[in-house]
Structure formats: structure tokens, C-alpha cells
């Protein structure tokens, strides 16, 4: 609790202090003191906008999980505020900054992105030598160059496109790998959901277009995105089998969910029946369809384990 609170405080301070400084400069620009000493103060205020405040922001965020790359949009925001606040006749220093400083910052950002991509490629090649599951490798790679939440989002979006439209190679199961979809009808059920999404998309688009064409296309875009997600999840299921290792049981439902259970944490394994889906038993299933998943095995655990879902 303490570490989380400290992180939240650090993240808040990283924004509060620079915003306070910006507000102070805006108040100064609208004061009588600035009107009296306009020529002199304009230069110092410009320096504060383009150097001092961005530097303070960088020093505050560099020890937090906030990406250092946010310094670029923050600097651009400061330049825009300065352009509106400082009189045009006193923007000589600001004009120089626009001509030289911003391109240098842009070049620096591009260099950092290039280095991060290079690091990601090296990490991907190294991880692929140890295991062949694309989604797991992708998660590790994104985590190596991005903060936790953006890394998870990036990995999910890339994997949805990869499984949905690029990976058509049949997965050959090893001796310790098992499928969890044959005969269950779960993929057919999800396919039917995609069909319903398509019908809903057309219907809602027609109805919404009568009120607002822009809203209609926004809703249609969301429906198409949802359908693409389902396609990616469906096609990822055969690509990510269940795995039984010496020390752990890896359970997956495509990229929708997964968990790694230590063998010693398993109490019993038995055939499932309808009573196992009683809400009072707090039974969890790999997919989100509950009893519709037609699960045939129930695993009782000695200790709580974490089941991770997409997003």
C-alpha cells in the first residue's frame, strides 16, 4: 500500500508542479508588471516555457513509470501556450526555439524510439529461442520497452492482428500439449457472436444515421473493432494449447485468458458437472461463457491462483 501511494503521489507531483509553473507564467503575462517591462520579461518567460518547465517535468517523471517520451508533447504544449500568451512583437526568442529546438527534440524522440525498437527486436529473438508461443514472447518484448499498461495494450493489439489475419500455419502439438476446443462447440458459439455483431452493426448504423451520421460511423467502427477482436481470439485458441510441465500446468483459452498453476497447488482433478458452475462455488472458467463453454474438467486448488484475462 505504501509503495502504491508513493507512486501515485510522485505521478501527481510530476504534473502538478509543471502545471503550477505554467499557470504562474500565464498570470505574470496578464499582470501590470509584464506590461511595464514587456521587452525584458518576454525573453525570460520564453526561456521558462521552453527550457525551465520542460526540464522540471523531465526531472520529475524520470523516476516514475511515466514515459520520458512524454517530454516531447509537453514541450510542444508549452510552446503553443507561449505563442498565444507572449505578444507577437516579443517572440524573437520563441521563433528561434521553434526553428531549432523543436526539430532537435523530434530527432531525439525518433532516436529513442529507434533504440527501443532495436532493443525489442533483440529481446524478441532472445525470447523466441526459449519458447515458441508468440503471444507470450510478444508480452515479454513489449514489457521490456514500455510501462506495464501500455505494454499490455500494445501486445494485445498486435497479437489480435497477427492471429486474426497472418498466422495460418497449423499448430503441431507436442507430447505435453493438449487442445481445449475440439468437440466443445465453443468456437462455433463465438462465430455466431460475430454474426450477431455484424447484424447489430448494420441495424444500429441505419438507425443512428437518421439522428447523426458521425455517431453512426463511430458505432460502426466500434462494432467492426469488436468483430476483429473476436476473430483474433477465435483463431488464437488452436495456436495456444494447454501445457503440462514437470512443475506447472499452463491453462489457456487463446489470448483471452491464461493461468499458470503449480502442480503442488492442485488438490483434485475430476470430471465436471452442472453443479460445479454454482455461483456459490466461485468456479472460474477459461472463457467468459460460463456453462456455455461446455467444460468437462474441474480442478480444485489448494491455494488461490491468478487467472489473467485480456485487458
Coordinates of C-alpha atoms in Angstrom, one line a residue:
X1 CA 0.0 0.0 0.0
X2 CA 2.8 2.4 0.8
X3 CA 4.7 1.9 -2.5
X4 CA 1.4 2.3 -4.5
X5 CA 0.6 5.5 -2.6
X6 CA 4.1 6.8 -3.1
X7 CA 3.9 6.1 -6.8
X8 CA 0.6 7.9 -7.1
X9 CA 2.0 10.9 -5.2
X10 CA 5.1 11.0 -7.4
X11 CA 3.0 10.8 -10.6
X12 CA 0.6 13.6 -9.4
X13 CA 3.5 15.8 -8.4
X14 CA 5.1 15.3 -11.8
X15 CA 2.1 17.1 -13.3
X16 CA 1.1 19.4 -10.5
X17 CA 4.4 21.3 -10.3
X18 CA 4.9 22.0 -14.0
X19 CA 1.2 23.0 -14.4
X20 CA 1.5 25.3 -11.4
X21 CA 4.6 26.9 -13.0
X22 CA 2.7 27.3 -16.3
X23 CA -0.2 28.9 -14.5
X24 CA 2.2 31.3 -12.7
X25 CA 3.7 32.4 -16.1
X26 CA 0.2 32.9 -17.5
X27 CA -0.7 35.1 -14.5
X28 CA 2.5 37.0 -15.0
X29 CA 1.8 37.6 -18.7
X30 CA -1.5 39.2 -17.7
X31 CA -0.1 41.4 -14.9
X32 CA 0.8 45.1 -14.9
X33 CA 4.4 44.2 -14.2
X34 CA 4.7 42.4 -17.6
X35 CA 3.0 45.4 -19.3
X36 CA 5.6 47.7 -17.8
X37 CA 8.6 45.5 -18.5
X38 CA 7.4 43.7 -21.6
X39 CA 10.6 43.6 -23.6
X40 CA 12.7 42.3 -20.7
X41 CA 10.3 39.8 -19.2
X42 CA 9.3 38.2 -22.6
X43 CA 12.8 36.7 -23.1
X44 CA 12.9 35.2 -19.6
X45 CA 9.3 33.9 -19.8
X46 CA 10.1 32.3 -23.1
X47 CA 13.1 30.6 -21.6
X48 CA 11.0 29.3 -18.7
X49 CA 8.4 27.9 -21.2
X50 CA 10.8 26.2 -23.5
X51 CA 13.6 25.1 -21.1
X52 CA 12.9 25.5 -17.4
X53 CA 9.5 24.0 -17.1
X54 CA 10.1 21.1 -19.6
X55 CA 13.4 20.3 -17.7
X56 CA 11.5 20.3 -14.3
X57 CA 8.9 18.0 -15.9
X58 CA 11.6 15.6 -17.1
X59 CA 13.4 15.5 -13.7
X60 CA 10.1 14.7 -12.0
X61 CA 9.0 11.9 -14.4
X62 CA 12.3 10.2 -15.0
X63 CA 12.0 8.1 -11.7
X64 CA 8.3 7.3 -12.3
X65 CA 6.6 4.9 -14.7
X66 CA 5.6 7.8 -16.9
X67 CA 7.5 7.5 -20.2
X68 CA 10.3 10.0 -20.8
X69 CA 8.9 10.4 -24.3
X70 CA 6.1 12.5 -22.9
X71 CA 8.6 15.4 -22.6
X72 CA 8.1 16.0 -26.4
X73 CA 4.3 16.6 -26.3
X74 CA 4.7 18.5 -23.1
X75 CA 7.3 20.8 -24.7
X76 CA 5.1 21.4 -27.7
X77 CA 2.2 22.3 -25.4
X78 CA 4.4 24.8 -23.6
X79 CA 5.4 26.3 -27.0
X80 CA 1.8 26.6 -28.0
X81 CA 0.8 28.3 -24.7
X82 CA 3.8 30.7 -25.1
X83 CA 2.8 31.5 -28.7
X84 CA -0.7 32.7 -27.5
X85 CA 0.5 34.3 -24.3
X86 CA 3.6 36.3 -25.4
X87 CA 2.9 39.3 -27.6
X88 CA 3.9 38.7 -31.3
X89 CA 6.3 41.6 -31.2
X90 CA 8.3 39.9 -28.4
X91 CA 8.5 36.4 -29.8
X92 CA 12.0 36.5 -31.3
X93 CA 13.4 34.0 -28.8
X94 CA 10.3 31.8 -29.2
X95 CA 10.8 31.9 -33.0
X96 CA 14.4 30.6 -32.6
X97 CA 13.1 27.8 -30.4
X98 CA 10.5 26.8 -33.0
X99 CA 13.2 26.8 -35.7
X100 CA 16.0 24.9 -33.8
X101 CA 14.8 23.4 -30.5
X102 CA 11.7 21.5 -31.6
X103 CA 13.4 19.7 -34.5
X104 CA 16.2 18.7 -32.2
X105 CA 13.7 17.3 -29.7
X106 CA 11.8 15.5 -32.5
X107 CA 15.1 14.0 -33.7
X108 CA 15.9 12.9 -30.1
X109 CA 12.4 11.3 -29.7
X110 CA 12.9 9.4 -33.0
X111 CA 16.3 8.2 -31.9
X112 CA 14.9 6.9 -28.6
X113 CA 12.1 5.1 -30.4
X114 CA 14.6 3.6 -32.8
X115 CA 16.7 2.4 -29.9
X116 CA 13.7 0.9 -28.1
X117 CA 12.6 -0.9 -31.3
X118 CA 16.1 -2.3 -31.6
X119 CA 16.0 -3.4 -28.0
X120 CA 12.6 -5.0 -28.6
X121 CA 13.8 -6.9 -31.7
X122 CA 16.8 -8.3 -29.7
X123 CA 14.6 -9.3 -26.8
X124 CA 12.2 -11.0 -29.2
X125 CA 14.9 -13.0 -30.9
X126 CA 16.3 -14.0 -27.5
X127 CA 12.9 -15.0 -26.0
X128 CA 11.9 -17.0 -29.2
X129 CA 14.9 -19.3 -28.6
X130 CA 13.4 -20.4 -25.3
X131 CA 9.7 -20.9 -26.2
X132 CA 7.6 -20.7 -29.3
X133 CA 4.4 -19.1 -28.0
X134 CA 4.1 -15.9 -30.0
X135 CA 1.8 -14.1 -27.5
X136 CA 4.0 -14.8 -24.5
X137 CA 7.1 -13.6 -26.4
X138 CA 5.3 -10.5 -27.6
X139 CA 4.2 -9.7 -24.0
X140 CA 7.7 -10.0 -22.7
X141 CA 9.1 -7.9 -25.6
X142 CA 6.6 -5.1 -25.1
X143 CA 7.2 -5.1 -21.3
X144 CA 10.9 -4.7 -21.9
X145 CA 10.4 -1.3 -23.7
X146 CA 7.1 0.1 -22.3
X147 CA 5.4 0.6 -19.0
X148 CA 3.1 -2.2 -17.8
X149 CA -0.3 -0.9 -19.0
X150 CA 0.8 0.4 -22.4
X151 CA 2.9 -2.8 -22.9
X152 CA -0.2 -5.0 -22.3
X153 CA -2.4 -2.9 -24.6
X154 CA 0.3 -2.9 -27.4
X155 CA 0.8 -6.7 -27.1
X156 CA -2.9 -7.4 -27.2
X157 CA -3.5 -5.2 -30.3
X158 CA -0.5 -6.7 -32.2
X159 CA -1.5 -10.3 -31.3
X160 CA -5.1 -9.8 -32.4
X161 CA -3.9 -8.7 -35.8
X162 CA -1.3 -11.5 -36.0
X163 CA -3.7 -14.3 -35.0
X164 CA -6.6 -12.9 -36.9
X165 CA -5.0 -12.3 -40.3
X166 CA -1.5 -13.7 -40.6
X167 CA -0.9 -16.9 -38.7
X168 CA -2.4 -19.7 -40.9
X169 CA 0.1 -22.4 -40.1
X170 CA -1.3 -25.5 -38.4
X171 CA -0.1 -25.9 -34.9
X172 CA 1.6 -29.3 -34.2
X173 CA 1.0 -30.4 -30.7
X174 CA 3.9 -31.7 -28.6
X175 CA 3.6 -34.7 -26.3
X176 CA 2.9 -32.4 -23.3
X177 CA 0.4 -30.1 -25.2
X178 CA -3.3 -30.5 -25.4
X179 CA -6.1 -28.7 -27.3
X180 CA -9.2 -27.5 -25.4
X181 CA -11.7 -26.7 -28.1
X182 CA -12.3 -29.8 -30.2
X183 CA -15.9 -31.1 -29.7
X184 CA -16.9 -28.3 -27.3
X185 CA -18.5 -26.1 -29.9
X186 CA -17.1 -23.0 -28.2
X187 CA -15.5 -21.6 -31.4
X188 CA -18.8 -22.1 -33.3
X189 CA -20.5 -20.2 -30.5
X190 CA -18.1 -17.3 -30.8
X191 CA -18.5 -17.4 -34.6
X192 CA -22.2 -17.0 -34.1
X193 CA -21.5 -14.0 -31.8
X194 CA -19.5 -12.4 -34.7
X195 CA -22.5 -12.9 -37.0
X196 CA -24.8 -11.2 -34.4
X197 CA -22.3 -8.3 -34.2
X198 CA -22.5 -7.9 -38.0
X199 CA -26.3 -7.8 -37.9
X200 CA -26.3 -5.4 -35.0
X201 CA -23.7 -3.2 -36.7
X202 CA -25.9 -2.8 -39.8
X203 CA -29.1 -2.2 -37.8
X204 CA -27.6 0.3 -35.4
X205 CA -25.8 2.1 -38.3
X206 CA -29.1 2.6 -40.1
X207 CA -31.0 3.8 -37.0
X208 CA -28.1 6.1 -35.8
X209 CA -27.6 7.6 -39.3
X210 CA -31.1 9.1 -39.1
X211 CA -30.0 11.1 -36.0
X212 CA -26.3 11.7 -36.6
X213 CA -24.2 10.3 -39.5
X214 CA -21.0 10.9 -37.5
X215 CA -22.3 8.9 -34.5
X216 CA -23.4 6.1 -36.8
X217 CA -20.0 5.7 -38.3
X218 CA -18.4 5.8 -34.8
X219 CA -20.7 3.0 -33.6
X220 CA -20.0 1.1 -36.8
X221 CA -16.3 1.4 -36.3
X222 CA -16.6 0.1 -32.7
X223 CA -18.6 -2.9 -34.0
X224 CA -16.0 -3.7 -36.6
X225 CA -13.3 -3.4 -34.0
X226 CA -15.2 -5.8 -31.7
X227 CA -15.6 -8.3 -34.5
X228 CA -11.9 -8.1 -35.3
X229 CA -11.1 -8.8 -31.7
X230 CA -13.4 -11.9 -31.7
X231 CA -11.8 -13.2 -34.9
X232 CA -8.3 -12.8 -33.3
X233 CA -9.4 -14.5 -30.1
X234 CA -11.1 -17.4 -32.0
X235 CA -8.1 -18.0 -34.3
X236 CA -5.7 -17.8 -31.3
X237 CA -7.3 -20.7 -29.5
X238 CA -5.8 -23.5 -31.6
X239 CA -2.5 -21.7 -31.6
X240 CA -2.1 -21.7 -27.8
X241 CA -2.7 -25.2 -26.4
X242 CA -2.7 -26.3 -22.8
X243 CA 0.7 -27.4 -21.5
X244 CA 1.7 -29.8 -18.7
X245 CA 5.2 -29.4 -17.5
X246 CA 7.1 -31.1 -14.7
X247 CA 6.3 -28.3 -12.2
X248 CA 3.3 -26.4 -13.6
X249 CA 0.0 -26.6 -15.6
X250 CA -0.4 -23.9 -18.1
X251 CA -4.1 -23.3 -19.0
X252 CA -5.1 -21.0 -21.9
X253 CA -8.1 -20.0 -23.9
X254 CA -6.4 -18.5 -26.8
X255 CA -5.2 -15.0 -25.9
X256 CA -8.5 -14.3 -24.0
X257 CA -7.2 -15.8 -20.7
X258 CA -4.4 -17.9 -19.2
X259 CA -3.0 -19.0 -15.9
X260 CA 0.0 -21.0 -14.7
X261 CA -0.8 -23.3 -11.8
X262 CA 2.0 -25.0 -9.9
X263 CA 1.5 -28.8 -9.7
X264 CA 1.7 -28.7 -5.9
X265 CA -1.2 -26.2 -5.7
X266 CA -3.6 -28.7 -7.4
X267 CA -5.8 -30.6 -4.9
X268 CA -8.0 -32.7 -7.1
X269 CA -8.9 -33.1 -10.8
X270 CA -12.3 -34.6 -11.7
X271 CA -15.0 -34.6 -14.4
X272 CA -17.2 -31.5 -14.3
X273 CA -21.0 -31.5 -13.9
X274 CA -23.6 -28.8 -13.8
X275 CA -23.3 -28.3 -10.1
X276 CA -19.7 -27.1 -10.5
X277 CA -21.0 -23.9 -12.1
X278 CA -22.9 -22.9 -9.0
X279 CA -22.1 -19.3 -8.2
X280 CA -21.6 -20.1 -4.6
X281 CA -18.6 -22.3 -5.5
X282 CA -17.0 -19.3 -7.3
X283 CA -15.9 -21.6 -10.2
X284 CA -13.9 -19.8 -12.8
X285 CA -13.8 -20.8 -16.5
X286 CA -11.1 -20.0 -19.0
X287 CA -13.6 -18.3 -21.4
X288 CA -16.2 -15.8 -20.4
X289 CA -19.2 -18.0 -21.5
X290 CA -19.5 -20.0 -18.2
X291 CA -21.7 -23.1 -18.7
X292 CA -21.9 -22.4 -22.4
X293 CA -18.2 -23.3 -22.6
X294 CA -19.2 -27.0 -22.0
X295 CA -16.2 -27.6 -19.8
X296 CA -15.6 -31.2 -18.9
X297 CA -12.9 -31.0 -16.3
X298 CA -12.8 -29.2 -12.9
X299 CA -9.6 -28.5 -11.0
X300 CA -9.8 -27.9 -7.3
X301 CA -6.9 -25.8 -5.9
X302 CA -5.2 -25.8 -2.5
X303 CA -4.3 -22.1 -2.7
X304 CA -5.8 -19.2 -4.7
X305 CA -4.2 -18.6 -8.2
X306 CA -4.5 -15.7 -10.6
X307 CA -6.4 -16.1 -13.8
X308 CA -5.4 -13.3 -16.3
X309 CA -7.8 -12.1 -18.9
X310 CA -7.1 -9.9 -22.0
X311 CA -7.2 -6.2 -21.0

